[in-house]
Every structure is written in structure tokens, then in C-alpha cells.
Short mmCIF file of C-alpha atoms in Angstrom, two decimals:
data_model
loop_
_atom_site.label_atom_id
_atom_site.label_comp_id
_atom_site.label_asym_id
_atom_site.label_seq_id
_atom_site.Cartn_x
_atom_site.Cartn_y
_atom_site.Cartn_z
CA MET A 1273 34.96 -6.11 11.16
CA SER A 1274 32.97 -3.82 13.41
CA ILE A 1275 30.73 -1.62 11.33
CA PRO A 1276 28.75 -1.85 8.10
CA ALA A 1277 30.93 0.79 6.42
CA ASP A 1278 33.96 -1.52 6.75
CA PHE A 1279 31.93 -4.34 5.22
CA ARG A 1280 30.92 -2.11 2.30
CA LEU A 1281 34.58 -1.28 1.79
CA LEU A 1282 35.36 -5.00 1.57
CA CYS A 1283 32.69 -5.31 -1.14
CA ARG A 1284 34.03 -2.24 -2.94
CA ARG A 1285 37.47 -3.89 -3.08
CA GLU A 1286 35.78 -7.11 -4.26
CA LYS A 1287 37.13 -9.03 -1.25
CA PHE A 1288 33.62 -10.21 -0.37
CA THR A 1289 31.42 -11.50 -3.20
CA SER A 1290 28.96 -13.87 -1.49
CA HIS A 1291 25.51 -13.65 0.13
CA THR A 1292 24.99 -11.46 3.19
CA SER A 1293 22.62 -13.61 5.24
CA GLY A 1294 23.73 -13.48 8.88
CA ILE A 1295 26.33 -10.73 8.26
CA LEU A 1296 26.25 -8.07 11.02
CA PRO A 1297 22.79 -9.23 12.13
CA ASN A 1298 22.00 -6.11 14.16
CA TYR A 1299 22.09 -3.84 11.11
CA MET A 1300 19.53 -3.44 8.38
CA GLN A 1301 20.13 -4.73 4.89
CA ALA A 1302 18.46 -3.47 1.74
CA ASN A 1303 17.44 -4.83 -1.63
CA LEU A 1304 18.82 -2.69 -4.46
CA LEU A 1305 17.21 -1.64 -7.73
CA ILE A 1306 18.79 0.89 -10.09
CA LEU A 1307 16.55 2.26 -12.84
CA PRO A 1308 16.84 4.76 -15.69
CA GLY A 1309 15.54 8.18 -14.60
CA GLU A 1310 12.64 8.19 -17.04
CA VAL A 1311 10.89 5.32 -15.22
CA ALA A 1312 12.00 6.28 -11.70
CA ASN A 1313 8.84 8.27 -10.87
CA ASP A 1314 6.60 5.40 -11.95
CA PHE A 1315 8.61 3.04 -9.74
CA GLU A 1316 8.61 5.36 -6.73
CA ARG A 1317 4.83 5.66 -6.99
CA LEU A 1318 4.57 1.86 -7.36
CA CYS A 1319 6.29 1.61 -3.97
CA PHE A 1320 4.00 4.29 -2.48
CA ARG A 1321 0.94 2.36 -3.69
CA ASN A 1322 2.26 -1.10 -2.71
CA PRO A 1323 4.30 -0.62 0.47
CA VAL A 1324 4.04 -4.23 1.67
CA PRO A 1325 5.81 -5.97 -1.24
CA CYS A 1326 7.84 -2.82 -2.13
CA PRO A 1327 8.82 -1.04 1.12
CA LEU A 1328 10.92 1.87 -0.14
CA LEU A 1329 13.56 2.87 2.43
CA ALA A 1330 15.42 5.52 0.44
CA LYS A 1331 16.58 6.49 -3.04
CA THR A 1332 19.71 8.04 -4.45
CA LYS A 1333 19.62 11.74 -5.11
CA GLY A 1334 21.38 12.82 -8.29
CA SER A 1335 24.45 10.67 -7.70
CA PHE A 1336 25.68 7.17 -6.86
CA ASP A 1337 26.93 8.35 -3.44
CA LYS A 1338 24.06 10.46 -2.12
CA LEU A 1339 20.77 9.30 -0.56
CA ASP A 1340 17.58 11.22 0.21
CA ASN A 1341 17.73 9.65 3.68
CA ASP A 1342 21.22 10.24 5.08
CA PHE A 1343 20.39 8.49 8.30
CA LEU A 1344 20.43 5.02 6.74
CA ILE A 1345 23.99 4.98 5.53
CA ASN A 1346 25.87 7.95 6.91
CA HIS A 1347 26.48 7.17 10.59
CA SER A 1348 30.08 6.34 9.94
CA GLY A 1349 30.97 9.31 7.78
CA GLN A 1350 32.72 6.85 5.46
CA GLY A 1351 29.96 7.24 2.84
CA PHE A 1352 29.02 4.69 0.21
CA ASP A 1353 29.08 4.02 -3.52
CA ILE A 1354 25.98 2.25 -4.75
CA ARG A 1355 27.86 1.02 -7.85
CA THR A 1356 30.37 -1.03 -5.87
CA ASP A 1357 29.27 -1.58 -2.27
CA ILE A 1358 27.28 -4.78 -2.53
CA PRO A 1359 28.90 -8.16 -3.15
CA LYS A 1360 27.32 -8.99 -6.50
CA TYR A 1361 25.18 -7.24 -9.13
CA HIS A 1362 22.85 -8.48 -11.84
CA ILE A 1363 22.49 -6.39 -15.01
CA PHE A 1364 19.27 -6.61 -17.07
CA ARG A 1365 18.37 -5.27 -20.48
CA GLY A 1366 14.90 -5.60 -22.03
CA GLY A 1367 13.87 -7.64 -18.98
CA ARG A 1368 16.64 -10.23 -19.49
CA LEU A 1369 19.70 -10.90 -17.34
CA ILE A 1370 22.74 -10.04 -19.46
CA GLU A 1371 25.58 -9.96 -16.94
CA LYS A 1372 26.64 -10.76 -13.38
CA SER A 1373 29.34 -8.56 -11.91
CA ASN A 1374 30.96 -7.47 -8.63
CA ASN A 1375 30.35 -3.84 -9.52
CA CYS A 1376 28.19 -1.94 -12.00
CA LYS A 1377 30.41 1.05 -12.70
CA VAL A 1378 30.42 0.65 -16.49
CA TYR A 1379 26.60 0.59 -16.57
CA TRP A 1380 25.92 3.52 -14.24
CA ARG A 1381 24.65 6.71 -15.89
CA ASP A 1382 24.15 10.01 -14.10
CA ASP A 1383 20.40 10.00 -14.76
CA TYR A 1384 19.99 6.60 -13.04
CA VAL A 1385 18.25 6.33 -9.67
CA GLY A 1386 19.05 3.68 -7.06
CA PHE A 1387 16.22 2.46 -4.82
CA LEU A 1388 16.83 0.77 -1.45
CA ILE A 1389 14.00 -1.57 -0.52
CA GLY A 1390 13.41 -3.22 2.86
CA CYS A 1391 14.29 -6.88 3.39
CA SER A 1392 12.89 -9.49 5.74
CA TYR A 1393 16.20 -10.35 7.44
CA SER A 1394 15.21 -7.92 10.24
CA PHE A 1395 12.09 -9.81 11.23
CA GLU A 1396 13.70 -13.24 10.82
CA GLY A 1397 16.08 -12.22 13.62
CA ALA A 1398 13.13 -11.23 15.81
CA LEU A 1399 11.40 -14.57 15.16
CA ILE A 1400 14.58 -16.43 16.14
CA ASN A 1401 14.89 -14.35 19.33
CA ALA A 1402 11.30 -15.28 20.22
CA GLY A 1403 11.99 -19.03 19.86
CA LEU A 1404 10.15 -19.16 16.52
CA GLN A 1405 13.11 -19.77 14.20
CA PRO A 1406 11.86 -20.12 10.61
CA LYS A 1407 12.21 -23.67 9.27
CA ASN A 1408 14.31 -22.55 6.31
CA SER A 1409 16.80 -21.08 8.77
CA ILE A 1410 16.82 -24.28 10.90
CA LEU A 1411 17.42 -26.38 7.78
CA GLY A 1412 20.03 -23.99 6.36
CA LYS A 1413 17.92 -23.51 3.24
CA ASN A 1414 16.68 -20.46 1.39
CA VAL A 1415 13.10 -19.39 2.09
CA SER A 1416 10.41 -20.64 -0.37
CA MET A 1417 9.09 -17.89 -2.65
CA TYR A 1418 6.11 -18.04 -5.01
CA LYS A 1419 4.85 -15.93 -7.85
CA THR A 1420 1.16 -15.28 -7.07
CA LYS A 1421 -1.99 -14.18 -8.85
CA ARG A 1422 -2.34 -11.23 -6.49
CA TYR A 1423 -1.45 -8.13 -8.52
CA MET A 1424 0.03 -4.88 -7.33
CA ASP A 1425 -1.95 -1.70 -7.83
CA ALA A 1426 -0.68 -0.31 -11.15
CA SER A 1427 1.64 2.70 -11.45
CA GLY A 1428 2.61 4.09 -14.87
CA ILE A 1429 4.49 1.44 -16.86
CA PHE A 1430 4.28 -0.97 -13.91
CA ALA A 1431 0.94 -2.61 -14.72
CA LYS A 1432 -0.14 -6.25 -14.32
CA CYS A 1433 2.77 -6.98 -11.98
CA PRO A 1434 2.11 -9.83 -9.52
CA TYR A 1435 3.20 -10.13 -5.88
CA VAL A 1436 5.97 -12.54 -5.00
CA VAL A 1437 5.49 -13.94 -1.48
CA SER A 1438 7.86 -15.70 0.88
CA MET A 1439 6.47 -18.68 2.80
CA ARG A 1440 7.43 -20.00 6.23
CA PRO A 1441 5.55 -22.98 7.70
CA TYR A 1442 4.48 -22.78 11.36
CA LYS A 1443 2.17 -24.65 13.67
CA GLU A 1444 -1.26 -23.04 13.61
CA LYS A 1445 -1.04 -22.27 17.34
CA ASP A 1446 1.97 -20.04 16.63
CA LEU A 1447 0.20 -17.94 13.97
CA GLY A 1448 -0.82 -15.22 16.44
CA ALA A 1449 2.70 -14.77 17.81
CA VAL A 1450 4.29 -14.87 14.36
CA ARG A 1451 1.85 -12.22 13.08
CA SER A 1452 2.34 -10.03 16.14
CA ILE A 1453 6.16 -10.16 16.10
CA THR A 1454 6.54 -9.43 12.39
CA SER A 1455 3.85 -6.71 12.46
CA GLU A 1456 6.39 -4.52 14.29
CA TYR A 1457 8.57 -4.51 11.15
CA LYS A 1458 6.16 -2.54 9.02
CA LEU A 1459 8.99 -0.94 6.97
CA THR A 1460 10.36 -4.35 5.99
CA HIS A 1461 7.20 -6.17 4.77
CA GLY A 1462 5.57 -6.34 8.23
CA GLU A 1463 3.08 -9.02 9.19
CA PRO A 1464 1.98 -11.84 6.84
CA ILE A 1465 -0.41 -10.84 4.05
CA ASP A 1466 -2.30 -14.17 4.24
CA TRP A 1467 -1.92 -17.74 5.59
CA GLY A 1468 -3.30 -21.26 5.52
CA PHE A 1469 -4.10 -23.54 2.61
CA ASP A 1470 -7.12 -21.36 1.83
CA GLY A 1471 -4.70 -18.41 1.78
CA ALA A 1472 -2.62 -20.25 -0.85
CA ILE A 1473 -5.79 -20.54 -2.95
CA ARG A 1474 -6.59 -16.83 -2.51
CA LEU A 1475 -3.05 -16.03 -3.67
CA GLY A 1476 -3.38 -18.36 -6.66
CA ILE A 1477 -0.52 -20.65 -5.59
CA SER A 1478 -1.35 -24.03 -7.08
CA ASP A 1479 1.57 -26.12 -5.79
CA LEU A 1480 3.33 -25.31 -2.53
CA ASN A 1481 6.00 -27.96 -3.26
CA THR A 1482 7.41 -26.09 -6.26
CA PRO A 1483 8.34 -22.52 -5.31
CA GLU A 1484 9.40 -20.29 -8.21
CA TYR A 1485 12.34 -18.95 -6.15
CA GLY A 1486 14.36 -20.31 -3.23
CA ASP A 1487 14.12 -23.83 -1.83
CA ALA A 1488 11.14 -26.13 -1.29
CA ILE A 1489 10.38 -26.55 2.43
CA ASP A 1490 8.14 -29.42 3.60
CA ILE A 1491 4.93 -28.45 5.39
CA GLU A 1492 4.13 -31.06 8.07
CA ASP A 1493 0.60 -32.23 8.89
CA ASP A 1494 0.38 -29.97 11.94
CA GLU A 1495 1.72 -26.91 10.11
CA ILE A 1496 0.20 -24.22 7.89
CA PRO A 1497 1.94 -22.05 5.30
CA ILE A 1498 2.27 -18.37 6.22
CA PHE A 1499 2.88 -15.84 3.43
CA TRP A 1500 4.69 -12.48 3.55
CA GLY A 1501 5.22 -9.77 0.96
CA CYS A 1502 8.65 -10.35 -0.58
CA GLY A 1503 11.42 -8.11 -1.94
CA VAL A 1504 11.63 -10.21 -5.11
CA THR A 1505 8.35 -8.53 -6.14
CA PRO A 1506 10.02 -5.36 -7.52
CA HIS A 1507 12.58 -7.51 -9.36
CA LEU A 1508 9.79 -9.49 -11.03
CA ALA A 1509 8.07 -6.17 -11.83
CA VAL A 1510 11.08 -4.86 -13.78
CA GLU A 1511 11.27 -8.19 -15.60
CA THR A 1512 7.53 -8.13 -16.35
CA VAL A 1513 7.67 -4.68 -17.95
CA GLY A 1514 11.33 -4.88 -19.03
CA HIS A 1515 10.39 -4.46 -22.70
CA LEU A 1516 9.11 -0.96 -21.82
CA ILE A 1517 12.36 0.15 -20.13
CA ARG A 1518 15.10 1.65 -22.28
CA GLY A 1519 18.61 1.25 -20.91
CA TYR A 1520 19.88 -1.03 -18.16
CA VAL A 1521 18.25 -2.19 -14.95
CA ILE A 1522 20.69 -3.11 -12.20
CA THR A 1523 19.84 -5.20 -9.13
CA HIS A 1524 21.69 -6.96 -6.33
CA ALA A 1525 22.23 -10.68 -6.92
CA PRO A 1526 19.68 -12.64 -4.82
CA GLY A 1527 20.78 -12.70 -1.18
CA CYS A 1528 23.67 -10.27 -1.76
CA MET A 1529 22.30 -7.17 -0.05
CA LEU A 1530 23.51 -3.68 0.79
CA LEU A 1531 24.54 -3.35 4.45
CA LEU A 1532 23.18 -0.16 6.07
CA ASP A 1533 24.52 1.84 9.02
CA ALA A 1534 21.20 1.84 10.90
CA THR A 1535 19.45 -0.76 13.00
CA TYR A 1536 15.75 -1.30 12.31
CA LYS A 1537 14.89 0.28 15.65
CA GLU A 1538 16.95 3.40 14.95
CA PHE A 1539 15.54 3.76 11.44
CA SER A 1540 11.88 3.19 12.31
CA ALA A 1541 12.14 5.84 15.05
CA THR A 1542 12.91 8.41 12.32
CA CYS A 1543 9.87 7.54 10.18
CA MET B 683 -22.52 29.57 1.82
CA SER B 684 -18.89 30.44 1.37
CA ILE B 685 -16.71 28.04 3.33
CA PRO B 686 -16.77 24.41 4.47
CA ALA B 687 -17.03 25.40 8.15
CA ASP B 688 -20.39 27.05 7.43
CA PHE B 689 -21.55 23.91 5.67
CA ARG B 690 -20.48 21.77 8.65
CA LEU B 691 -22.49 24.08 10.90
CA LEU B 692 -25.56 23.48 8.72
CA CYS B 693 -25.04 19.73 9.17
CA ARG B 694 -24.54 20.16 12.92
CA ARG B 695 -27.89 21.93 13.11
CA GLU B 696 -29.40 19.14 10.97
CA LYS B 697 -30.44 21.65 8.30
CA PHE B 698 -28.63 19.63 5.63
CA THR B 699 -29.14 15.85 5.63
CA SER B 700 -28.50 14.80 2.01
CA HIS B 701 -25.52 13.67 -0.10
CA THR B 702 -22.59 16.02 -0.64
CA SER B 703 -21.73 15.32 -4.29
CA GLY B 704 -21.02 18.64 -5.99
CA ILE B 705 -21.09 20.64 -2.73
CA LEU B 706 -18.22 23.20 -2.60
CA PRO B 707 -16.36 21.36 -5.37
CA ASN B 708 -13.01 23.05 -4.74
CA TYR B 709 -12.69 21.57 -1.25
CA MET B 710 -11.76 18.04 -0.24
CA GLN B 711 -14.34 15.69 1.19
CA ALA B 712 -13.56 12.67 3.38
CA ASN B 713 -15.05 9.29 4.12
CA LEU B 714 -15.56 8.81 7.85
CA LEU B 715 -15.04 5.73 9.99
CA ILE B 716 -15.24 5.78 13.79
CA LEU B 717 -13.91 2.71 15.60
CA PRO B 718 -13.45 1.55 19.21
CA GLY B 719 -9.93 2.32 20.41
CA GLU B 720 -8.97 -1.33 20.84
CA VAL B 721 -9.09 -1.96 17.08
CA ALA B 722 -7.85 1.49 16.01
CA ASN B 723 -4.19 0.45 15.71
CA ASP B 724 -5.08 -2.53 13.53
CA PHE B 725 -7.11 -0.26 11.28
CA GLU B 726 -4.44 2.44 11.06
CA ARG B 727 -1.92 -0.20 10.01
CA LEU B 728 -4.42 -1.61 7.50
CA CYS B 729 -4.43 1.86 5.89
CA PHE B 730 -0.62 2.04 5.99
CA ARG B 731 -0.40 -1.33 4.24
CA ASN B 732 -3.20 -0.67 1.72
CA PRO B 733 -3.00 3.05 0.88
CA VAL B 734 -4.81 2.79 -2.48
CA PRO B 735 -8.18 1.49 -1.24
CA CYS B 736 -7.70 3.04 2.25
CA PRO B 737 -5.94 6.43 1.87
CA LEU B 738 -5.82 7.69 5.46
CA LEU B 739 -5.90 11.51 5.55
CA ALA B 740 -6.05 12.05 9.32
CA LYS B 741 -7.45 10.65 12.54
CA THR B 742 -8.95 12.16 15.67
CA LYS B 743 -6.68 12.61 18.62
CA GLY B 744 -8.25 11.82 21.96
CA SER B 745 -11.45 13.72 21.26
CA PHE B 746 -14.29 14.26 18.76
CA ASP B 747 -13.05 17.77 17.96
CA LYS B 748 -9.29 17.31 17.55
CA LEU B 749 -7.38 15.90 14.55
CA ASP B 750 -3.76 14.78 14.23
CA ASN B 751 -3.61 16.94 11.07
CA ASP B 752 -4.94 20.40 11.93
CA PHE B 753 -4.39 21.66 8.42
CA LEU B 754 -7.30 19.69 6.96
CA ILE B 755 -10.06 21.19 9.01
CA ASN B 756 -8.82 24.18 10.94
CA HIS B 757 -8.36 26.95 8.38
CA SER B 758 -11.46 28.73 9.54
CA GLY B 759 -10.85 28.57 13.27
CA GLN B 760 -14.49 27.48 13.61
CA GLY B 761 -13.42 23.92 14.49
CA PHE B 762 -15.48 20.79 13.94
CA ASP B 763 -17.33 18.04 15.78
CA ILE B 764 -16.98 14.65 14.16
CA ARG B 765 -20.19 13.44 15.89
CA THR B 766 -22.45 15.98 14.19
CA ASP B 767 -20.77 17.62 11.20
CA ILE B 768 -21.71 15.27 8.38
CA PRO B 769 -25.25 15.05 7.01
CA LYS B 770 -26.02 11.45 7.90
CA TYR B 771 -24.43 8.63 9.92
CA HIS B 772 -24.77 4.85 9.85
CA ILE B 773 -24.32 2.95 13.10
CA PHE B 774 -23.15 -0.70 13.01
CA ARG B 775 -22.94 -3.33 15.70
CA GLY B 776 -21.54 -6.83 15.13
CA GLY B 777 -21.08 -5.93 11.45
CA ARG B 778 -24.79 -5.09 10.99
CA LEU B 779 -26.41 -1.69 10.36
CA ILE B 780 -28.57 -0.93 13.39
CA GLU B 781 -29.42 2.75 12.96
CA LYS B 782 -29.31 5.74 10.61
CA SER B 783 -29.04 9.14 12.29
CA ASN B 784 -28.14 12.80 11.62
CA ASN B 785 -25.64 12.71 14.46
CA CYS B 786 -23.90 10.01 16.49
CA LYS B 787 -23.60 11.78 19.83
CA VAL B 788 -25.25 9.03 21.87
CA TYR B 789 -22.86 6.40 20.45
CA TRP B 790 -19.59 8.32 20.83
CA ARG B 791 -17.25 7.14 23.58
CA ASP B 792 -14.08 8.91 24.60
CA ASP B 793 -11.90 5.93 23.59
CA TYR B 794 -13.28 5.97 20.02
CA VAL B 795 -11.09 7.10 17.11
CA GLY B 796 -12.41 8.76 13.96
CA PHE B 797 -10.57 8.13 10.69
CA LEU B 798 -10.85 10.45 7.67
CA ILE B 799 -10.24 8.61 4.42
CA GLY B 800 -9.70 10.15 0.98
CA CYS B 801 -12.53 10.18 -1.55
CA SER B 802 -12.51 10.22 -5.33
CA TYR B 803 -14.60 13.39 -5.75
CA SER B 804 -11.29 15.30 -6.16
CA PHE B 805 -10.16 13.39 -9.24
CA GLU B 806 -13.65 13.31 -10.78
CA GLY B 807 -13.46 17.13 -10.90
CA ALA B 808 -10.08 16.94 -12.64
CA LEU B 809 -11.44 14.48 -15.22
CA ILE B 810 -14.35 16.81 -15.94
CA ASN B 811 -11.99 19.79 -16.32
CA ALA B 812 -9.96 17.76 -18.85
CA GLY B 813 -13.01 17.01 -20.99
CA LEU B 814 -13.18 13.43 -19.71
CA GLN B 815 -16.36 13.62 -17.63
CA PRO B 816 -17.14 10.18 -16.16
CA LYS B 817 -20.22 8.58 -17.68
CA ASN B 818 -21.95 8.20 -14.30
CA SER B 819 -21.63 11.97 -13.85
CA ILE B 820 -22.99 12.65 -17.39
CA LEU B 821 -25.93 10.32 -16.73
CA GLY B 822 -26.56 11.70 -13.23
CA LYS B 823 -26.04 8.23 -11.78
CA ASN B 824 -23.89 6.89 -8.96
CA VAL B 825 -20.59 5.24 -9.97
CA SER B 826 -20.61 1.41 -10.32
CA MET B 827 -18.79 -0.35 -7.49
CA TYR B 828 -17.84 -4.03 -7.26
CA LYS B 829 -16.68 -6.32 -4.50
CA THR B 830 -13.59 -8.08 -5.89
CA LYS B 831 -11.48 -11.16 -5.21
CA ARG B 832 -8.40 -8.96 -4.72
CA TYR B 833 -7.67 -9.01 -1.00
CA MET B 834 -6.01 -6.35 1.09
CA ASP B 835 -2.79 -7.21 2.89
CA ALA B 836 -3.91 -8.32 6.36
CA SER B 837 -3.49 -6.21 9.50
CA GLY B 838 -4.47 -7.58 12.91
CA ILE B 839 -8.19 -8.40 12.99
CA PHE B 840 -8.57 -7.10 9.43
CA ALA B 841 -7.81 -10.32 7.54
CA LYS B 842 -9.41 -11.69 4.33
CA CYS B 843 -10.90 -8.29 3.50
CA PRO B 844 -11.46 -7.75 -0.25
CA TYR B 845 -11.02 -4.56 -2.28
CA VAL B 846 -14.09 -2.71 -3.47
CA VAL B 847 -13.39 -0.93 -6.79
CA SER B 848 -15.23 1.85 -8.58
CA MET B 849 -15.59 1.49 -12.36
CA ARG B 850 -15.82 4.19 -15.00
CA PRO B 851 -16.04 3.20 -18.69
CA TYR B 852 -13.87 5.10 -21.20
CA LYS B 853 -12.77 4.69 -24.78
CA GLU B 854 -9.50 2.76 -24.89
CA LYS B 855 -7.75 5.73 -26.56
CA ASP B 856 -8.45 7.82 -23.43
CA LEU B 857 -6.91 5.30 -21.01
CA GLY B 858 -3.50 7.03 -20.99
CA ALA B 859 -4.97 10.47 -20.21
CA VAL B 860 -7.35 9.09 -17.59
CA ARG B 861 -4.49 7.25 -15.85
CA SER B 862 -2.21 10.27 -16.00
CA ILE B 863 -4.77 12.77 -14.65
CA THR B 864 -5.90 10.62 -11.74
CA SER B 865 -2.33 9.56 -10.87
CA GLU B 866 -1.81 13.10 -9.52
CA TYR B 867 -4.38 12.39 -6.79
CA LYS B 868 -2.30 9.78 -5.00
CA LEU B 869 -3.82 10.64 -1.58
CA THR B 870 -7.36 10.00 -2.84
CA HIS B 871 -7.00 6.58 -4.55
CA GLY B 872 -4.76 7.85 -7.39
CA GLU B 873 -4.60 6.17 -10.78
CA PRO B 874 -6.63 3.07 -11.70
CA ILE B 875 -5.48 -0.22 -10.19
CA ASP B 876 -6.40 -2.21 -13.34
CA TRP B 877 -8.52 -1.93 -16.50
CA GLY B 878 -10.01 -3.78 -19.45
CA PHE B 879 -12.09 -6.95 -19.57
CA ASP B 880 -8.98 -8.96 -18.67
CA GLY B 881 -8.59 -6.62 -15.68
CA ALA B 882 -12.14 -7.53 -14.59
CA ILE B 883 -11.08 -11.20 -14.67
CA ARG B 884 -7.91 -10.46 -12.65
CA LEU B 885 -10.10 -8.71 -10.08
CA GLY B 886 -12.54 -11.63 -9.99
CA ILE B 887 -15.51 -9.55 -11.20
CA SER B 888 -17.79 -12.02 -12.97
CA ASP B 889 -20.61 -9.70 -14.12
CA LEU B 890 -19.98 -6.04 -14.89
CA ASN B 891 -23.73 -5.42 -15.31
CA THR B 892 -24.51 -6.11 -11.64
CA PRO B 893 -22.38 -3.90 -9.38
CA GLU B 894 -22.67 -4.65 -5.65
CA TYR B 895 -22.88 -0.91 -4.89
CA GLY B 896 -24.00 2.15 -6.88
CA ASP B 897 -25.68 2.06 -10.28
CA ALA B 898 -25.09 -0.15 -13.33
CA ILE B 899 -23.50 1.84 -16.18
CA ASP B 900 -23.53 0.42 -19.73
CA ILE B 901 -20.15 -0.21 -21.35
CA GLU B 902 -20.37 0.46 -25.10
CA ASP B 903 -18.58 -1.62 -27.73
CA ASP B 904 -15.79 0.95 -28.10
CA GLU B 905 -15.28 1.33 -24.33
CA ILE B 906 -13.37 -0.56 -21.67
CA PRO B 907 -13.99 -0.66 -17.91
CA ILE B 908 -11.42 1.15 -15.78
CA PHE B 909 -11.15 0.26 -12.08
CA TRP B 910 -10.05 2.43 -9.14
CA GLY B 911 -9.52 1.66 -5.46
CA CYS B 912 -12.69 2.73 -3.65
CA GLY B 913 -13.47 4.21 -0.22
CA VAL B 914 -16.21 1.62 0.32
CA THR B 915 -13.36 -0.87 0.92
CA PRO B 916 -12.81 0.10 4.60
CA HIS B 917 -16.59 -0.03 5.19
CA LEU B 918 -16.73 -3.56 3.77
CA ALA B 919 -13.71 -4.42 5.95
CA VAL B 920 -15.49 -3.44 9.18
CA GLU B 921 -18.53 -5.43 8.04
CA THR B 922 -16.35 -8.45 7.15
CA VAL B 923 -14.72 -8.59 10.59
CA GLY B 924 -17.61 -6.93 12.46
CA HIS B 925 -18.10 -10.02 14.65
CA LEU B 926 -14.60 -9.35 16.08
CA ILE B 927 -15.33 -5.71 17.02
CA ARG B 928 -16.88 -5.01 20.40
CA GLY B 929 -18.91 -1.80 20.61
CA TYR B 930 -20.23 0.39 17.80
CA VAL B 931 -18.76 1.23 14.43
CA ILE B 932 -19.93 4.56 13.00
CA THR B 933 -19.63 5.58 9.35
CA HIS B 934 -20.97 8.32 7.10
CA ALA B 935 -24.03 7.31 5.07
CA PRO B 936 -22.91 6.56 1.47
CA GLY B 937 -22.32 9.83 -0.39
CA CYS B 938 -22.77 11.98 2.73
CA MET B 939 -19.18 13.04 3.34
CA LEU B 940 -17.30 15.33 5.71
CA LEU B 941 -16.40 18.68 4.07
CA LEU B 942 -12.79 19.71 4.80
CA ASP B 943 -11.24 23.18 4.89
CA ALA B 944 -8.38 22.28 2.51
CA THR B 945 -8.21 21.92 -1.26
CA TYR B 946 -6.44 18.81 -2.58
CA LYS B 947 -3.59 20.98 -3.85
CA GLU B 948 -3.07 22.65 -0.48
CA PHE B 949 -3.25 19.36 1.40
CA SER B 950 -0.95 17.36 -0.88
CA ALA B 951 1.66 20.13 -0.62
CA THR B 952 1.88 19.41 3.12
CA CYS B 953 2.46 15.66 2.73
#
């Protein structure tokens, strides 16, 4: 397959239902969150106030096949359907997962708003290109992710919602290069928010060996943990305040992202 | 005096050297920070990553009398000079205050960049108009401000820099209205980041009676503390990493802001 639109078509036909890590690595991928209209403004402002854990790329505009930023997903002219074009969906009600499905057509309502949120696959590619392949990628594991005691700045119903961070261990001498490379990806979490074992304490992470999400990755004696804002944060936020949301919340299944038509370089040049 | 440009001229002539609270209340005021060019990108990205404590309104563009957002300060055609047009300046070196002055002409260098950062005077006016006058304003005191254990997301040299928050006590029944009114001022700190005595614990504030900045304000039995992002945060940041900054850092003296030509409503409509 040559272009992201073809891949989305595969998903729409339910021919591809797995994770998207490594798929069309030059193109951006996005986390998806679909919310009832009555909480959409609160969520959009949450992203505005907390752009590192919740980097909002675009949102749907009155329909499941229109975005407020055409550039991201309209190069091909083949369009998209946010209800069908990712491999796997999770459906929540009252903050609890109630169904997994390859599309969310039966749950979509016309007042729902879909949010596309940046994902760290872009900067992982850049780290690999610079000879700084993340250990999770070397080991073929998922990245370690932790729920922290750092809270997002509140927005409407989204209060008392903690950051989730991803962690990649590196040698301390590589910290400068790792920070510098990922800082260029400011629309997809950007540089680390903190690092080191003292950083873990500041974030309120009590045990690095037991991540809340993803796989445990050993930190060797000559390595330090480095922490980035993580796209699981908005998912945890809708779980945290799920009891305040009437109707369904729809997300991508972890790792099963939406493929976009733009490269990071193309997209960031428009911002 | 009728317009902000006239007020700036008074400051330039050193006829007005006091705080600007209540001066031309319809117009925006800005916190000022002038930094050596070599750390300006790190600081601009710090603002991008932490827009609630560091709401960047505009920055100078190659000169002390040009902004990247003309709208804010060019209505009158009378222009401005960032080295002279606020009532009082503080000059720092190595993170330490070395001089107070009514202008900073002798310290300005052509590679310096001035940053204008939003200030909460706008939303205090809106609270007063809604019958929710902040207690500090009723008592004629300065707002209480606390150094917290909530850290900003790092950017370049600006690492391990904590939030400063302002605190205004309100009755719990007024929390919803206070949040809603101030949420409209998203370019000048916006709604509270947290609240309540549990919020103080989340922020790592151990004693509400001893604010690090401003005046202590009593919290009555039927009141709760409400916390906002605060424009002192970027000042604390340049003190925190001052040993990493070569050259001078110039700020406004606390309370002595830059008067802008735009109202909040006019400005936010352009964003």
C-alpha cells in the first residue's frame, strides 16, 4: 500500500484490525477521542491549557467525515470516516469500558465531536535515525507508562486529572541529545517533561518497575529514566471524570491509531 | 489621561513610577520579561508548553520598539519603547536582583528579546462586575501567592521550575461561577488550576497563612482557597535557572505593568 488513505480503507473494510506501530513510518498517526458535544468545549480547553500531555491536532466539524484542519487528512482526496478508519475502537460509558469493536458506527451521534491528538511515534523515528533507538523498540516491547501525581490544569468537568507519562531509559550522557531531538516535535509531546530518579519523585512515581500501562523496561546502573507527556493522559482523564459524562466516549484501542495524510514536517510548517 | 499611549509616555518621562493596579481598567496590562537572545527560544517554548502560568501575548522583534503582534500596542500610532514605558524595572544577573530603575536603557542589548505575558487584572475586573469581588481587592491588599511543588513541563534550560499560584478565597457555593467567569480569560491564566484544601495538598502548599509573595488573606470557615496560574511563575523560573543565563534579565517591578492599547475582548478576538 502506498498512501495512508489506502490504509484507512483497509481499516474501514475491517481487513486490518491490529496495532499501527511501524505502519507507514513517514506519516503522522493520531490518538482518537470522541466525546458528546456537551463536554467538547471543556475538553478542547483542557488541551489548550495542557498542550504537552494533550497536543490537539484537529477536531471534527459537525460530522464524522469533516475536520477543522483539512491539511491533516485530505491530501489524497479520498476523505475519511472517523467511525470506521482505525483498526479497533474502545467504547466507554460512565468511565467504564463496555465494548471493543472494529467500528463505532452504532454509537456515533451527530452531536459528537472527534478529537485527534498527537502521538509520540513521530519522535521515536527521529531518535532511531539519530542512533538513539528507545530500549522498548530494541526489545520489541511497549513503552513503560506511569500514572503520576502531576495534575493537569483544570478545565470545566476535567478537574483533578493526572498526567500519564511514557518512560524511556537512556545513559545520562545522552540526555542532552534526546531532549534536543524530541524538542523539535512540539506538536506531539515534544521534549521530556522531567528525568532522573529525582524526576520520578517529583512526578510521584513510587515504583519504576511496575508501570500502570505498557511493559516494564529494566533501567541499568548507568541509565536514568526520562519521562515524556503521554497520549494516554486524555484517556485517563475521560475515565477519571467518566461519571460526569452522559452518553458514550469512544477511543482508539491502545496502539491502534488513525493514519494521517501529512508528515510531521509538512504539518508543523502549517502551524 | 485618555489612552494607554499617553500613560506610557508618562512612564517614559519618569513622571509615573508606581504600581498600575486600577490604571485604565478597560485596557490589558502585561508582565514583562527581557532575556538574552541565546535563551529566548527556550523561554518561548516554555510558554508554549505551559500556557496557563506563562500566557505569552507577544514578543519584541529585533528591536525595543517593535512587537510580533502590532495589534496589542499600536492602536494609537504613538508606538512604544520597552526600555522605558513601564513605571519601574528590576535588573537581575546570575538569578539575583542587582538594581531597581525607572528605565533599563543602559542594560538593553540589540540581541535581547522582550516577552509580554498575560496578567490577571483582566479577570479580576470581570469578577468584580459579577458581584464576586476578590477579598484582596475588598481589603485593599495584594493577592496571596505561593510557590508550589507543581512543576512546569521542562524546556531547554528551564527545567525543574515550579508554578507560582495566586489564591483568592471564596464561598464554596461560588466556585462554579468563579470558574466559569475566569475561564473566559484563557489568554490571561484562565480558570483556576485547582481549589479546596485538598487542592492545596495536591499543589504542595503546606501553610496557606504564609504566602511566599503578596499578602496573607484570611480564609473563613465557610470559604475555600481557589488557585490560579500566576505571572510570577516566569520570574521565579529565570531566578531558578539564573546561574545558566549569561547577561542581564530585566523584568517589571511587581505590580508595575506595561499598559497595552487593546482591551481583552479586542485582543482575544484576534487569536
